[in-house]
mmCIF file of C-alpha atoms in Angstrom:
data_model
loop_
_atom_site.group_PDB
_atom_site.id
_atom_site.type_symbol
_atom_site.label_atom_id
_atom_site.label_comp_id
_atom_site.label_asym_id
_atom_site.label_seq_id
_atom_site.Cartn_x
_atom_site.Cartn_y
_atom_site.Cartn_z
ATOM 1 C CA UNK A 1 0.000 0.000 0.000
ATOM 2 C CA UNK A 2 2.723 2.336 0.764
ATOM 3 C CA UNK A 3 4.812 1.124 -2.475
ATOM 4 C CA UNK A 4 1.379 2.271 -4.502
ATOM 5 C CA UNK A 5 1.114 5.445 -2.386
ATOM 6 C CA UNK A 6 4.548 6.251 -3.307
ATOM 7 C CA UNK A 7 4.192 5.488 -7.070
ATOM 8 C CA UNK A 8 1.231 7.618 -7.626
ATOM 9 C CA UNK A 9 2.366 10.619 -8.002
ATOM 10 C CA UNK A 10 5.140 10.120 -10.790
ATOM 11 C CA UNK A 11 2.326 8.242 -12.324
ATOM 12 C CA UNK A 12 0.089 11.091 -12.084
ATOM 13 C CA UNK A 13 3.214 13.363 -13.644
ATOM 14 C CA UNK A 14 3.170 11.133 -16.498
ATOM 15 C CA UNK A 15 -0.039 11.693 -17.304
ATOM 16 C CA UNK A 16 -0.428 14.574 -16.621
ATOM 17 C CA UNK A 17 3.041 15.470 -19.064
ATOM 18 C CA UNK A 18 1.402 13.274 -21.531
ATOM 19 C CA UNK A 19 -1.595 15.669 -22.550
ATOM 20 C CA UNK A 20 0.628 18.271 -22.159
ATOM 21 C CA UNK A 21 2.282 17.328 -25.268
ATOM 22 C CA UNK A 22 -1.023 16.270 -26.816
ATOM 23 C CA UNK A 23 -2.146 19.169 -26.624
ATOM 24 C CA UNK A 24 0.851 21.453 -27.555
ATOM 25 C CA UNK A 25 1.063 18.986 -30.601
ATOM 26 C CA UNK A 26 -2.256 20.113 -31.605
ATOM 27 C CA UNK A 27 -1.457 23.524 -31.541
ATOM 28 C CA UNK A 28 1.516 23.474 -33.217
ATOM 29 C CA UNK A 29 -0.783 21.340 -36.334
ATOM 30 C CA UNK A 30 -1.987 25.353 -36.590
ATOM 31 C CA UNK A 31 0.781 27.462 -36.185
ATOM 32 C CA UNK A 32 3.600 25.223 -38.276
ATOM 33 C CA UNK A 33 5.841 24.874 -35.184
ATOM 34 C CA UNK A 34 7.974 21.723 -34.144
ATOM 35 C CA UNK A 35 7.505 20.482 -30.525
ATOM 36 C CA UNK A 36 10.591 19.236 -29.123
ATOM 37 C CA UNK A 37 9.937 16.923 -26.576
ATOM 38 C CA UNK A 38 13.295 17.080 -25.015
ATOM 39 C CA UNK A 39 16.742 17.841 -26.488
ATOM 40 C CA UNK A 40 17.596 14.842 -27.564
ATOM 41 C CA UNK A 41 14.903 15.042 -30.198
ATOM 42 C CA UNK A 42 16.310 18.760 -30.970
ATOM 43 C CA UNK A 43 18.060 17.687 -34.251
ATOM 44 C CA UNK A 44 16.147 15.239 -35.418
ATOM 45 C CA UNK A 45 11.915 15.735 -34.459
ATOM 46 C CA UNK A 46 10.214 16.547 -37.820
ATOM 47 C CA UNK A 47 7.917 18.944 -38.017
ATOM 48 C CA UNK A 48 4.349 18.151 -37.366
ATOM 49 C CA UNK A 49 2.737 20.496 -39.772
ATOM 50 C CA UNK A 50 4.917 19.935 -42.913
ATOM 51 C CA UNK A 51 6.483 16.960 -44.631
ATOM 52 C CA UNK A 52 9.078 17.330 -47.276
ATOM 53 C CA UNK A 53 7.857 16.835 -50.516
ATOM 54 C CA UNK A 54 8.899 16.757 -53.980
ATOM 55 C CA UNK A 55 7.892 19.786 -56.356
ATOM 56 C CA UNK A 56 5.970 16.424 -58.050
ATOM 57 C CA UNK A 57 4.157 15.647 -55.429
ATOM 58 C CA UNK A 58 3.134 18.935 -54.406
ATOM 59 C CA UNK A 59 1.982 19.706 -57.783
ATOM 60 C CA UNK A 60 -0.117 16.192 -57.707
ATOM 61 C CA UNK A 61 -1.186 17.485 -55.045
ATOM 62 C CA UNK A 62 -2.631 20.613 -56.065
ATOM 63 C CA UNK A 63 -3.800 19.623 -58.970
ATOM 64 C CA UNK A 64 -6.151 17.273 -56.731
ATOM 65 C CA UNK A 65 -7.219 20.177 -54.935
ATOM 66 C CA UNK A 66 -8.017 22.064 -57.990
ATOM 67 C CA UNK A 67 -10.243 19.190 -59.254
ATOM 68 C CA UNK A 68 -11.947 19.044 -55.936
ATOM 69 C CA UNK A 69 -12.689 22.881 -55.884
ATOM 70 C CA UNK A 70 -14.099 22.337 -60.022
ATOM 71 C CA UNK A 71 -11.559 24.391 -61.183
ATOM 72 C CA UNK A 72 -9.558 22.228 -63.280
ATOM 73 C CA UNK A 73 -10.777 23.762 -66.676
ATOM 74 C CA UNK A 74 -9.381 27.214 -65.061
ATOM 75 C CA UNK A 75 -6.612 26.021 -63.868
ATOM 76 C CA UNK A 76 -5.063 24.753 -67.435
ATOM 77 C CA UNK A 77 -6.292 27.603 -69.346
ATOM 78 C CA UNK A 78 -4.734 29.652 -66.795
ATOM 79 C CA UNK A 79 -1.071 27.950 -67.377
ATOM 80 C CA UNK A 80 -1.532 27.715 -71.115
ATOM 81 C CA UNK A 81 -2.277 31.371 -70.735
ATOM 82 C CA UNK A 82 1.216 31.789 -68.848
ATOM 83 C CA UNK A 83 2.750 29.574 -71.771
ATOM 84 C CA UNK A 84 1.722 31.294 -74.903
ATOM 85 C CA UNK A 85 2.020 34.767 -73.717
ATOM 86 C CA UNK A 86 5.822 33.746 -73.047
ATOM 87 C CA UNK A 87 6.015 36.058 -70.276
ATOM 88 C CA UNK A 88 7.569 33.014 -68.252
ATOM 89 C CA UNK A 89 10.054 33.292 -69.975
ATOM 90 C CA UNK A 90 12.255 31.384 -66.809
ATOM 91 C CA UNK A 91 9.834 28.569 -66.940
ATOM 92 C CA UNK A 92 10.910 25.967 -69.381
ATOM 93 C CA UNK A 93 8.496 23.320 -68.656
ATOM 94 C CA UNK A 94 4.499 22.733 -67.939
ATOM 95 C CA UNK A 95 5.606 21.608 -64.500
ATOM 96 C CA UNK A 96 7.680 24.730 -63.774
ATOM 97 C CA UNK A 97 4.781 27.010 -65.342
ATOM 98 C CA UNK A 98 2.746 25.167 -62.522
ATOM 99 C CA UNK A 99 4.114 25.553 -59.912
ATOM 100 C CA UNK A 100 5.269 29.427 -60.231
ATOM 101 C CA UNK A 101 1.007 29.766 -60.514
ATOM 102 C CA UNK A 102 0.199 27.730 -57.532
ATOM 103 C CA UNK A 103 2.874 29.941 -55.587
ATOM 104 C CA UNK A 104 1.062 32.673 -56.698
ATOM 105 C CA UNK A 105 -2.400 31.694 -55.988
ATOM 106 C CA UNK A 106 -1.389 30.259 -52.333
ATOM 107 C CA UNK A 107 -2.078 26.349 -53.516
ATOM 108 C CA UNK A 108 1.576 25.377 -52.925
ATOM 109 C CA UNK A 109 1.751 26.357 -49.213
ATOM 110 C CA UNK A 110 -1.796 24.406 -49.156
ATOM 111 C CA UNK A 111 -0.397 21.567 -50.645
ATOM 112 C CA UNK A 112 2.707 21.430 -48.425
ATOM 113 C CA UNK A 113 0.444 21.039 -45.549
ATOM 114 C CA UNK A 114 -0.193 17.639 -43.830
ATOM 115 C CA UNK A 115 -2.863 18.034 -41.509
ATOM 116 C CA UNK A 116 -6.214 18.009 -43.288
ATOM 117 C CA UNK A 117 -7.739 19.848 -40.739
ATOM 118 C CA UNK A 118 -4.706 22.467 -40.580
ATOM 119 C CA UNK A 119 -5.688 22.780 -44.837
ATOM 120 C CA UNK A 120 -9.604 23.592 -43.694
ATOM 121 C CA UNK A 121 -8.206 26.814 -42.117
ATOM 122 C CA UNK A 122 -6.518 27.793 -45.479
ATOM 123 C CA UNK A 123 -8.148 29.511 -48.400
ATOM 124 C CA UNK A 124 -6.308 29.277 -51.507
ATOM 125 C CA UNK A 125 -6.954 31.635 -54.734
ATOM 126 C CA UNK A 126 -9.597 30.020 -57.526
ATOM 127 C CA UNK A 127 -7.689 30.132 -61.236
ATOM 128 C CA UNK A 128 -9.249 32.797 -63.365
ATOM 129 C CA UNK A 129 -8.191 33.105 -66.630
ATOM 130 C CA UNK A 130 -10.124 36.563 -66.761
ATOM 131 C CA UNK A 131 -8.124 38.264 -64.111
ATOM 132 C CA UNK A 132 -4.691 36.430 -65.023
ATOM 133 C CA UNK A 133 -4.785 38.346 -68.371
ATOM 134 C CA UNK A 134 -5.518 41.381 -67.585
ATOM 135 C CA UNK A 135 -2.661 41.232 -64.652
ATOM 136 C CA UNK A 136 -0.293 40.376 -67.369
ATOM 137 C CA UNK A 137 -2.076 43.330 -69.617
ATOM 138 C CA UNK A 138 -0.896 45.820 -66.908
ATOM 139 C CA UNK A 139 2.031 44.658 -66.514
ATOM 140 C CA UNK A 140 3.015 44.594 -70.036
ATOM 141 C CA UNK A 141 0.996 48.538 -70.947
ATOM 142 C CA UNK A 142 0.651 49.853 -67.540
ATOM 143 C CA UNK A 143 3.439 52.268 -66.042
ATOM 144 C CA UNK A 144 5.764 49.077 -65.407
ATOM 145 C CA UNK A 145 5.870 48.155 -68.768
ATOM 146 C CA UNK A 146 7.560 45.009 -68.705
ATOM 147 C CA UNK A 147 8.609 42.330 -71.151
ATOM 148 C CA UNK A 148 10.388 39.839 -71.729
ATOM 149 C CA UNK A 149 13.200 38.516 -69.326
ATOM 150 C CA UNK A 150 12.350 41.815 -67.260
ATOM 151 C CA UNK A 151 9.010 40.497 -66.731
ATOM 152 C CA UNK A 152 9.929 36.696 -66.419
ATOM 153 C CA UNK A 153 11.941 37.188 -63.374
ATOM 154 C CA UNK A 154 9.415 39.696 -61.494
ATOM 155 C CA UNK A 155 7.069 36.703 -62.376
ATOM 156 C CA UNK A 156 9.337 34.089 -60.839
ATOM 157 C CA UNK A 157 10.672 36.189 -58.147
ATOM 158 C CA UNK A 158 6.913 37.283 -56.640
ATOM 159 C CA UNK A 159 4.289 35.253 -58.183
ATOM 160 C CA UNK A 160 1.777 36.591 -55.981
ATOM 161 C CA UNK A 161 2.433 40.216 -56.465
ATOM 162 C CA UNK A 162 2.670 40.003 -60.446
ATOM 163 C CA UNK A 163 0.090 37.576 -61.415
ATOM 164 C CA UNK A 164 -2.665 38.583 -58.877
ATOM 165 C CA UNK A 165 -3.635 42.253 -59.221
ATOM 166 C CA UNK A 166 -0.243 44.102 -59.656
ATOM 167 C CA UNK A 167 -2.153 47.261 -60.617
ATOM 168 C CA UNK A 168 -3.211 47.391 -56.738
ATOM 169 C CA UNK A 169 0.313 46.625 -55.279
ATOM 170 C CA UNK A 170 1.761 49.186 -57.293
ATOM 171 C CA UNK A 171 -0.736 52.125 -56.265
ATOM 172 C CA UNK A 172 0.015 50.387 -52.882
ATOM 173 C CA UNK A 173 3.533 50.374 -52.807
ATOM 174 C CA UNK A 174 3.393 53.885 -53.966
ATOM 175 C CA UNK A 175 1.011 55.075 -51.195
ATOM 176 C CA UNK A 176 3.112 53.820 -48.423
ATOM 177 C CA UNK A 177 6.609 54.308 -49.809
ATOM 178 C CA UNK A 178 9.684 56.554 -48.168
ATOM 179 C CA UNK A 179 9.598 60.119 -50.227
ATOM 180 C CA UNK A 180 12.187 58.679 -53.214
ATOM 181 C CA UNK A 181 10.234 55.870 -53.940
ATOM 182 C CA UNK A 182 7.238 57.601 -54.548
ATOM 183 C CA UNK A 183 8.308 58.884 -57.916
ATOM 184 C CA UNK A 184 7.160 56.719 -60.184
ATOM 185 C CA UNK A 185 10.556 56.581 -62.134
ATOM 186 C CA UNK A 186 12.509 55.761 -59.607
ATOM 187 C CA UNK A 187 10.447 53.147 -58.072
ATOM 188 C CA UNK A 188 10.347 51.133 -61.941
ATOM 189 C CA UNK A 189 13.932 51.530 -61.793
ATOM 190 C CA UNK A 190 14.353 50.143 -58.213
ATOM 191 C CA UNK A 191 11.863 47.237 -59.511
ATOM 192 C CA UNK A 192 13.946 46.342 -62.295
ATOM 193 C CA UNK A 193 16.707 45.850 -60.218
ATOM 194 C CA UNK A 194 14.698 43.822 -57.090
ATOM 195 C CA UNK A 195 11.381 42.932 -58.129
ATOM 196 C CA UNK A 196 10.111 42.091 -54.885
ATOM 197 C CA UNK A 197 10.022 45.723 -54.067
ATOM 198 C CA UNK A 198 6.160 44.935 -55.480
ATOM 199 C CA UNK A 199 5.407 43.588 -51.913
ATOM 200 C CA UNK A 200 5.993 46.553 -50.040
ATOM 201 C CA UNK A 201 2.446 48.021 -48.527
ATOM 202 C CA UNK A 202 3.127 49.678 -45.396
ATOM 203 C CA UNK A 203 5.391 51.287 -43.484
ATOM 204 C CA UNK A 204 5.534 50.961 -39.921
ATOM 205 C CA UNK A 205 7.192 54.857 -39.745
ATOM 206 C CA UNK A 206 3.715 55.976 -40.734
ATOM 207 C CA UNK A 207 1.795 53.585 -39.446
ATOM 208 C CA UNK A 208 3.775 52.058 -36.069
ATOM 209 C CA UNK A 209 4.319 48.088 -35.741
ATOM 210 C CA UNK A 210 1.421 46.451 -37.440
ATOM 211 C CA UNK A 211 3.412 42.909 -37.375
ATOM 212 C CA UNK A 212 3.867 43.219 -41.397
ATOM 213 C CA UNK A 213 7.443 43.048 -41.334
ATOM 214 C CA UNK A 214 7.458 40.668 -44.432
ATOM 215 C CA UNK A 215 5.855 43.623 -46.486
ATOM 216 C CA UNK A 216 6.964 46.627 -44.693
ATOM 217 C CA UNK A 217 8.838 49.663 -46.439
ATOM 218 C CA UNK A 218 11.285 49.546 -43.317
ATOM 219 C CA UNK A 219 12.301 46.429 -43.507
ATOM 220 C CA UNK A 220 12.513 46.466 -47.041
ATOM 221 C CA UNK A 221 15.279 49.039 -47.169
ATOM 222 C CA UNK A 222 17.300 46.849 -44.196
ATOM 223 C CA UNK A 223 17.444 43.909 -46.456
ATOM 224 C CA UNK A 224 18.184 45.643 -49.411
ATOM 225 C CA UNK A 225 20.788 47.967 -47.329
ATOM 226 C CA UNK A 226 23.853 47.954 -50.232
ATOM 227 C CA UNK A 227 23.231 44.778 -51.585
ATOM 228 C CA UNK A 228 21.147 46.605 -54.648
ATOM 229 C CA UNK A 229 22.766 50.216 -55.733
ATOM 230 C CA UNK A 230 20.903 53.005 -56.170
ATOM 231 C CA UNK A 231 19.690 53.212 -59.580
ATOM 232 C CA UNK A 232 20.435 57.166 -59.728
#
């Protein structure tokens, strides 16, 4: 009796330790981070939200995702679109077209995703053909005017922010921009150099800390710091 009264509390901890780490597994399914159980496991736990996968079988896939969303006749007009414009011009395959369109359209995070109820909380873009061309209208006749290998690697660089509605991130990026970057010739040249400068749309000097530091003007202009010269 004694023996059993001494055993019952480490039995208890163990429990108790073991929904701990139910439960923080569950809520790192949401918020793509690895539980460690200890530090032996540092190096080697996978993580619970992601599993490595092939560009092939993240393009299966999304192309299974596209077909269960109806969208598969979109979808394909959509990359033949991309294909006979030739403004991927980077993209040398169907596969490559692919996948630079489900970056843009969010499917490839989606698709890199284990948890099926993690994917429930994720709303990828629908393909639409309609909206595709006239983003690559813009880009081409709008104040950007890009072509060819220009417009190729602002394609593959920031799918989301060329193929999308680029006509909105570039009043955008304009609106919230430091002074120099508001002129219009200075930002294209800027572009040409580092396309991503497309994803800038706010500025935490005007704005204070809105936890956008992936898109932020600020941070923008620490990353690039002297690793792109000034076009002027």
């Amino acid at each position: 009796m004694i023996r059993s009264l001494t055993l019952f509390p480490a039995v208890a901890w163990l429990l108790g330790n073991n929904l701990l780490l139910s439960s923080r597994q569950e809520v790192s399914a949401f918020v793509a981070t690895p539980y460690y159980g200890s530090r032996t496991h540092h190096r080697s736990q996978p993580f619970l939200l992601h599993a490595v996968k092939t560009d092939e079988e993240i393009l299966e896939i999304v192309r299974e995702g596209i077909a269960e969303a109806d969208a598969t006749a979109a979808w394909n007009e959509c990359v033949t679109l991309l294909q006979d414009s030739g403004v991927v011009v980077i993209a040398t395959t169907q596969q490559e077209t692919e996948m630079i369109l489900a970056t843009a359209l969010e499917w490839r995070g989606w698709a890199r995703v284990s948890s099926a109820m993690a994917r429930k909380f994720m709303k990828p873009k629908q393909p639409d053909p309609v909206k595709l061309q006239a983003a690559l209208q813009w880009l081409k006749d709008g104040p950007l005017a890009l072509s060819g290998d220009a417009l190729g690697e602002a394609i593959q660089q920031s799918p989301a922010a060329y193929l999308i509605d680029p006509e909105a991130a570039y009043q955008e990026a304009l609106q919230t921009a430091p002074a120099k970057y508001k002129d219009p010739d200075y930002f294209k040249a800027v572009l040409l150099q580092d396309p991503s400068v497309l994803e800038c749309s706010y500025n935490c000097v005007d704005e204070g800390c809105g936890s956008e530091c992936g898109n932020c003007w600020v941070s923008y202009e620490i990353k690039r710091g002297s690793s792109v010269p000034d076009p002027f």
